[in-house]
Structures are given as C-alpha cells and as structure tokens.
mmCIF file of C-alpha atoms in Angstrom:
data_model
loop_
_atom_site.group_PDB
_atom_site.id
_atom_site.type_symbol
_atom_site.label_atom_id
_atom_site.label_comp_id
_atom_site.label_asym_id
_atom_site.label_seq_id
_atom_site.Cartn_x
_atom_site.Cartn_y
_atom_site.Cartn_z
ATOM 1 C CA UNK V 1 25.633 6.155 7.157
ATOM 2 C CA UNK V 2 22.846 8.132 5.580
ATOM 3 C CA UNK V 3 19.441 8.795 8.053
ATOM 4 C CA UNK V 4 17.452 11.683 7.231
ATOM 5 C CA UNK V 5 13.956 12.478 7.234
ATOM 6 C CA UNK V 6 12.238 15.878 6.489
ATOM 7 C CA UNK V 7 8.697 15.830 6.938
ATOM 8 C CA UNK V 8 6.162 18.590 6.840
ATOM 9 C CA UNK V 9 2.679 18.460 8.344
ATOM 10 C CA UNK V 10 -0.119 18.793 10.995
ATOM 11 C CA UNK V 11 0.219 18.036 14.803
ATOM 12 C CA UNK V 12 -2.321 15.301 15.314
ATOM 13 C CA UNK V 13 -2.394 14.718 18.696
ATOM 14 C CA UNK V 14 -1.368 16.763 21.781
ATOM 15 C CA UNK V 15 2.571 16.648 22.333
ATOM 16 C CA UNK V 16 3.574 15.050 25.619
ATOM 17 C CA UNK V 17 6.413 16.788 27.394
ATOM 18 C CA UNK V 18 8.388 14.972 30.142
ATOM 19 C CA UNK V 19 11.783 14.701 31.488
ATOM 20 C CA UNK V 20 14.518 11.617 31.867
ATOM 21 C CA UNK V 21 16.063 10.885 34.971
ATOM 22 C CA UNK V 22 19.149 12.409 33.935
ATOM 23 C CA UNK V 23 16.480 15.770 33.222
ATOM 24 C CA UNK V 24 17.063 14.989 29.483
ATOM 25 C CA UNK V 25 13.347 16.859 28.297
ATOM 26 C CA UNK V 26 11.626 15.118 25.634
ATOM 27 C CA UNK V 27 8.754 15.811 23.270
ATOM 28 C CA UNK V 28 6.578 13.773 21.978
ATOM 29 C CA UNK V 29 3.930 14.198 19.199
ATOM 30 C CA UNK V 30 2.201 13.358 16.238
ATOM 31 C CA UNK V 31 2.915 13.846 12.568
ATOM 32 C CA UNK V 32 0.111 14.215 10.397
ATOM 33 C CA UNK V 33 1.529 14.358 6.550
ATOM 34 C CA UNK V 34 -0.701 14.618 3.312
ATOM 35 C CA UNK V 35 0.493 15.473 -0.163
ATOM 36 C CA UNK V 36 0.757 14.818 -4.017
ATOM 37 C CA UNK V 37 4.084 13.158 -5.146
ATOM 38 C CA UNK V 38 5.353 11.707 -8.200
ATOM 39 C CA UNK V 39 5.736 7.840 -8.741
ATOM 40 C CA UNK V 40 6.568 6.021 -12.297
ATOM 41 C CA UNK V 41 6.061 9.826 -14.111
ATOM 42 C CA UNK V 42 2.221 9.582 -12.777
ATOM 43 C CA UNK V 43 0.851 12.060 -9.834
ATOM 44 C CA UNK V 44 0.092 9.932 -6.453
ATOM 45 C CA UNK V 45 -1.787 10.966 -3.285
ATOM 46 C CA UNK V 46 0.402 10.433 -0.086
ATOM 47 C CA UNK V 47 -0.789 9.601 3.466
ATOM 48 C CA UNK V 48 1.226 8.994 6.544
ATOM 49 C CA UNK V 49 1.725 9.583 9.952
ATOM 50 C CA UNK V 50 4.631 9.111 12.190
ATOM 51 C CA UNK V 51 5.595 9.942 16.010
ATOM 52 C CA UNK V 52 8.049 12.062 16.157
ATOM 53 C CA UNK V 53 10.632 12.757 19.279
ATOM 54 C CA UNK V 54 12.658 15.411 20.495
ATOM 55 C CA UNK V 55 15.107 15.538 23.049
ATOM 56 C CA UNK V 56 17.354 17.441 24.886
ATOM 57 C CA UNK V 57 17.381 21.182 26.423
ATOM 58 C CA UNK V 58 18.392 22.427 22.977
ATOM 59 C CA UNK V 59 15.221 21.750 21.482
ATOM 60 C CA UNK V 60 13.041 23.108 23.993
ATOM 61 C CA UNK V 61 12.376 26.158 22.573
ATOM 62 C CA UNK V 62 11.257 24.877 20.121
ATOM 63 C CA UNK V 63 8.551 22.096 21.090
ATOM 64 C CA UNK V 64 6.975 25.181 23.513
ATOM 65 C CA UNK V 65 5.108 26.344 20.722
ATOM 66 C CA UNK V 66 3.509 23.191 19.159
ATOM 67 C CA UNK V 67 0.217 22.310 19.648
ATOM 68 C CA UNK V 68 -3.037 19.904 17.686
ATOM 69 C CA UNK V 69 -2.951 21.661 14.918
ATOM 70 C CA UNK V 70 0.124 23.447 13.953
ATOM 71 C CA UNK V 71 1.769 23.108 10.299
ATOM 72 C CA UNK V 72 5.098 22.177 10.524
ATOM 73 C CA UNK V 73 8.245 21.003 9.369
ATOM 74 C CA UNK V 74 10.485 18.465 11.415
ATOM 75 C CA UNK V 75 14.188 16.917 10.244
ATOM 76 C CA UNK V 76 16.269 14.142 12.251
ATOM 77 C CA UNK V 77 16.970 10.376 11.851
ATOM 78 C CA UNK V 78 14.613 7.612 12.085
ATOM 79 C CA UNK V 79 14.806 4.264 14.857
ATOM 80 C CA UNK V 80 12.824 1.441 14.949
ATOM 81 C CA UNK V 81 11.013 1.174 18.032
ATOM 82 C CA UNK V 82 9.124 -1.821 19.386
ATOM 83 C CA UNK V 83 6.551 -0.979 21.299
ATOM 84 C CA UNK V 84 5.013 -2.488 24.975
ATOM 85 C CA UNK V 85 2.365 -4.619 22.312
ATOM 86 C CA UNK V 86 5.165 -5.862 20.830
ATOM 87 C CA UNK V 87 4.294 -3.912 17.205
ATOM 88 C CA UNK V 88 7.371 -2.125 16.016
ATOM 89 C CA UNK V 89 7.242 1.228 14.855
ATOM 90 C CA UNK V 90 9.718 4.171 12.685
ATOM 91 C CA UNK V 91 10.102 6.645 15.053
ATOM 92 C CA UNK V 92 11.061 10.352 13.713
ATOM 93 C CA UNK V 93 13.982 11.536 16.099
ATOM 94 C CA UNK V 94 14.109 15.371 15.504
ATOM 95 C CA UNK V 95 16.782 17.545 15.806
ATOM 96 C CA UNK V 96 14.801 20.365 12.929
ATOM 97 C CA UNK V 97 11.671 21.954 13.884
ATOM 98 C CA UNK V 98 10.023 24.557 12.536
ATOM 99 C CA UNK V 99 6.544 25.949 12.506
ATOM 100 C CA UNK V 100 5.112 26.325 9.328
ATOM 101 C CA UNK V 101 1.875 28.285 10.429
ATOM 102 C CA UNK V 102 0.393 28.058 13.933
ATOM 103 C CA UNK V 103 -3.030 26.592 12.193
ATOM 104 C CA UNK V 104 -5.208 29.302 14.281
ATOM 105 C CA UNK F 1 4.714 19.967 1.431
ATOM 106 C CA UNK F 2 8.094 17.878 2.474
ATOM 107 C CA UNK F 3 8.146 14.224 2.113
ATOM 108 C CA UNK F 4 12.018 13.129 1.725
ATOM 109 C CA UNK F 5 13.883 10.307 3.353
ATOM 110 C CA UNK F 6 17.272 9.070 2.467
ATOM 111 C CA UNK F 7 18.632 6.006 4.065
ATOM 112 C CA UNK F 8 21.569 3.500 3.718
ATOM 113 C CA UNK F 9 21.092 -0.027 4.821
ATOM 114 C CA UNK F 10 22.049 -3.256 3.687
ATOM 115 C CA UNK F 11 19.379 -5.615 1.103
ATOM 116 C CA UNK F 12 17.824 -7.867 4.378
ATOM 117 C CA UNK F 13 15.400 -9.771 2.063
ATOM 118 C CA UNK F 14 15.705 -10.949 -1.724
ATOM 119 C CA UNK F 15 13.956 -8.147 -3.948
ATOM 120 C CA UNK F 16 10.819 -9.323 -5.268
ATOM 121 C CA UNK F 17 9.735 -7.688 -8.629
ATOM 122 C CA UNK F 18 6.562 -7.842 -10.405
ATOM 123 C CA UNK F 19 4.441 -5.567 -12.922
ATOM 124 C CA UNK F 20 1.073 -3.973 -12.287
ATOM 125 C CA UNK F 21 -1.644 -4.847 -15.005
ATOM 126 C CA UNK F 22 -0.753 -1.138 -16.894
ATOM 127 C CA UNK F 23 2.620 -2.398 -17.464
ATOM 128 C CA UNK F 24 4.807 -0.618 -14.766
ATOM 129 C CA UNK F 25 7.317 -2.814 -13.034
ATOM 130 C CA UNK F 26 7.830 -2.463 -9.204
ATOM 131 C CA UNK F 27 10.576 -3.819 -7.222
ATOM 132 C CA UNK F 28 9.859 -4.319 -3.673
ATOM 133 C CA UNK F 29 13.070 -4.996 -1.053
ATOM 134 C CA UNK F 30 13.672 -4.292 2.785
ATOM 135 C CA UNK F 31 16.444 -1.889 3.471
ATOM 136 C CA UNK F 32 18.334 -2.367 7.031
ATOM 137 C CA UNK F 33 19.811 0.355 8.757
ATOM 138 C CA UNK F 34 22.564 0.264 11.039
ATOM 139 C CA UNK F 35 24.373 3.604 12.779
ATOM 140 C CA UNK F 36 25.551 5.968 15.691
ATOM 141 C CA UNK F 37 23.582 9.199 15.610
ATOM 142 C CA UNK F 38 23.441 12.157 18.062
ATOM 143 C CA UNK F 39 20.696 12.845 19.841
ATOM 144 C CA UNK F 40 20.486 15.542 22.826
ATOM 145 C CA UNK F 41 24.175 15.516 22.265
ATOM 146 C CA UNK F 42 24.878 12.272 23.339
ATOM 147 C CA UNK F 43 25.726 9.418 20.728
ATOM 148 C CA UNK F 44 23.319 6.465 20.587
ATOM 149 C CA UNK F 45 22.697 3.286 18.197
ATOM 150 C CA UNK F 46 19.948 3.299 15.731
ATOM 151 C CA UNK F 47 18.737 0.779 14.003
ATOM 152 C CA UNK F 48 15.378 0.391 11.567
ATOM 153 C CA UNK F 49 14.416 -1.132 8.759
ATOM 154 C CA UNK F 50 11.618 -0.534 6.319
ATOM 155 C CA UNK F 51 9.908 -1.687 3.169
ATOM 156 C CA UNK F 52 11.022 -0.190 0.125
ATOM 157 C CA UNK F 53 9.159 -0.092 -3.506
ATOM 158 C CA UNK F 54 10.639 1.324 -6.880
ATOM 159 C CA UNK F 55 8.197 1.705 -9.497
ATOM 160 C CA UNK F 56 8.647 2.534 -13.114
ATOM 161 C CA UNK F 57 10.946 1.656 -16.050
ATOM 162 C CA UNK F 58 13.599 4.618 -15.480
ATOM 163 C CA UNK F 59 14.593 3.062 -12.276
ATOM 164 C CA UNK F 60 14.670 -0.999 -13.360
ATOM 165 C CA UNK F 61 18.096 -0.514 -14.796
ATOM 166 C CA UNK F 62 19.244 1.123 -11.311
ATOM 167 C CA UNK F 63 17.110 -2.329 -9.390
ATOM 168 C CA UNK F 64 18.721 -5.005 -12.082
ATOM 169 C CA UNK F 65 21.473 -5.609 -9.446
ATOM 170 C CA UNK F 66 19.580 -5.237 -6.207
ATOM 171 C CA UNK F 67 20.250 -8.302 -3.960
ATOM 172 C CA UNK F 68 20.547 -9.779 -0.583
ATOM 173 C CA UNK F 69 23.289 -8.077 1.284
ATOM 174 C CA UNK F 70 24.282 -4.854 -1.335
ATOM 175 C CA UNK F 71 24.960 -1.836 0.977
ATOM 176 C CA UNK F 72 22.846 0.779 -1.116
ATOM 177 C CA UNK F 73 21.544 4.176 -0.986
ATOM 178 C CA UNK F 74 18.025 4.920 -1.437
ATOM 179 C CA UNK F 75 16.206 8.089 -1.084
ATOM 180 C CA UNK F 76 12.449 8.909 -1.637
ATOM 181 C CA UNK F 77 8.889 9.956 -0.112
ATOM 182 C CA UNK F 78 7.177 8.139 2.538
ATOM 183 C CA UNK F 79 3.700 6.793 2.283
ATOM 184 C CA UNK F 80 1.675 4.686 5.024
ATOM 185 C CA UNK F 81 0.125 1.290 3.803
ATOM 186 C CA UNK F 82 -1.986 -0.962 5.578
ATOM 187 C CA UNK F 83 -1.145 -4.768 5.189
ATOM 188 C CA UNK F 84 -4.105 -7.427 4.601
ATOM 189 C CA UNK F 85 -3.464 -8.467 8.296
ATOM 190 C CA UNK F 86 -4.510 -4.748 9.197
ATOM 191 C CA UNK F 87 -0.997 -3.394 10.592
ATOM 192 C CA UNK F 88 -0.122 -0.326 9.056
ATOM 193 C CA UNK F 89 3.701 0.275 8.040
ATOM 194 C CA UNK F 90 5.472 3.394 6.163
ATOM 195 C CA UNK F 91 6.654 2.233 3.181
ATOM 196 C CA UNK F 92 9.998 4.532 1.061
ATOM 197 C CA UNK F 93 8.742 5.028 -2.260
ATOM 198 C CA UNK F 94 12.457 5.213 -4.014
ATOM 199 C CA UNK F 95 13.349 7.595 -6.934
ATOM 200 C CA UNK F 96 16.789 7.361 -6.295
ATOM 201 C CA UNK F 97 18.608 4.014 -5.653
ATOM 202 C CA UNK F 98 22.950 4.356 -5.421
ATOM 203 C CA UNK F 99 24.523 0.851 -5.068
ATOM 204 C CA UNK F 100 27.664 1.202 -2.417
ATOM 205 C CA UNK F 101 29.321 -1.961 -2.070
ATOM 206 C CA UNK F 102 27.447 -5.219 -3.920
ATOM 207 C CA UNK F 103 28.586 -6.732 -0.537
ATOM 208 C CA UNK F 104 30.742 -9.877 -2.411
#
C-alpha cells in the first residue's frame, strides 16, 4: 500500500525533542510549505503546513541540526492523528530529512 | 520546492462532481488509507484519510468510474484549506488517479 510524502519547506516552530519509555527519541516540528503548482493546465499558489515526526536513534543525527527557520526537505508516510481536542490531524512520519539551507 | 504525495486507499464517500463558473470540472472524493509501515524500525498500523479534488478535463475520463469502495491510486500536491466552520484540513490535489480493484 502506497504512503509517501515529500515535502520541502521552512521550520515554523521550534522542534521538540523527547524520548519514549522504551528511549525511542522523537522529534517533533513544524512544516512550513509555500509554492506554485499546476492544477487544470493553470499556475496555482500552494499553502500548507503539517507536523512532522521523527523517531528512532537512526534519525537523530539528523533532527540535531534543525531549528525555526531552516529550509528543508522531509519524506515518510502520513497517519491520522486525533488530537487531546478531539480535532484530527495528517501527521508527516519522517524517515528522509535533509537540510536544504540552514536559513542563517 | 517539493509538494508530492501518493496514497492508496479505498473511495470512503460517493465522489461528488461539479464545474466552476469558467467551465473546469472538479471531482471531489475521500480516499481511506489502511497499512503497516516502519517506523524506528518497528512495524506499526497507519491509518488516514483525506479529501481529495481532481480538477480539469484531462483527468474526468480517469474520475468517470470513481465510486464508493474502488481501491485506487492517487498521487498529487498538497494544499491547506480552511472549511466555512473554520477547521483547516490538507486537501491532495490529484494529477494522477490509477484505479486498482473497482472493489465489485
């Protein structure tokens, strides 16, 4: 079954690092996208935002770097994800990231 | 910038088509996901749904046989939209729709 999102963009908020039980590490952030696409052969603006999660030691690295701010691109599967308001969410669960340009 | 999603999921709600004043036809559907991904090498359930729209004439033929319960293929950008109750949702903007099984 097909689930796969690429998404480039800005950090929007700061990422929150913290750690399972089991000392699973998780990341989570922000994703801040904006570009042109193409809909019905006629250019389009495109918003949208989505959290975005990583987890596991494997990915550590990785998240160590990211900060408000920083262009980049992240790849995984999305889950729906209700949260304690009882809204529901698509939740970005990375397993690709990779800075784009550290937005200094 | 990179904006792709591709998802398979099964038609949840009866597509609803329509045309915008300029003549472009849109068909609007909600695509259910179901799978076992891996995350932090460990396997775990996803589910999500999400709204999906496909506008223009080169992809009506492909939405003709769109209906409840046809395990498809779709892939496309995201975009966020804010309903008229204020909740905002991402939406898949399809350019690619691949029926699998018409789920008879």
């Amino acid at each position: 079954m097909t689930n796969r999102l690429e998404l480039s963009g800005v950090i929007a908020k700061d990422p929150k690092r913290s750690q399972s039980p089991a000392g699973v590490p998780h990341c989570h952030f922000v994703l801040e996208h904006r570009s042109y696409q193409r809909e019905a052969d006629l250019p389009r603006q495109v918003y949208c935002y989505i959290n975005v999660v990583s987890s596991g030691k494997g990915l550590q690295v990785l998240t160590q770097d990211l900060a408000v701010g920083v262009h980049t691109k992240v790849a995984g599967f999305i889950s729906y994800q209700t949260g304690r308001n009882g809204i529901g969410k698509l939740v970005l669960h990375a397993d690709h990231i990779e800075i784009i340009c550290s937005g200094d």
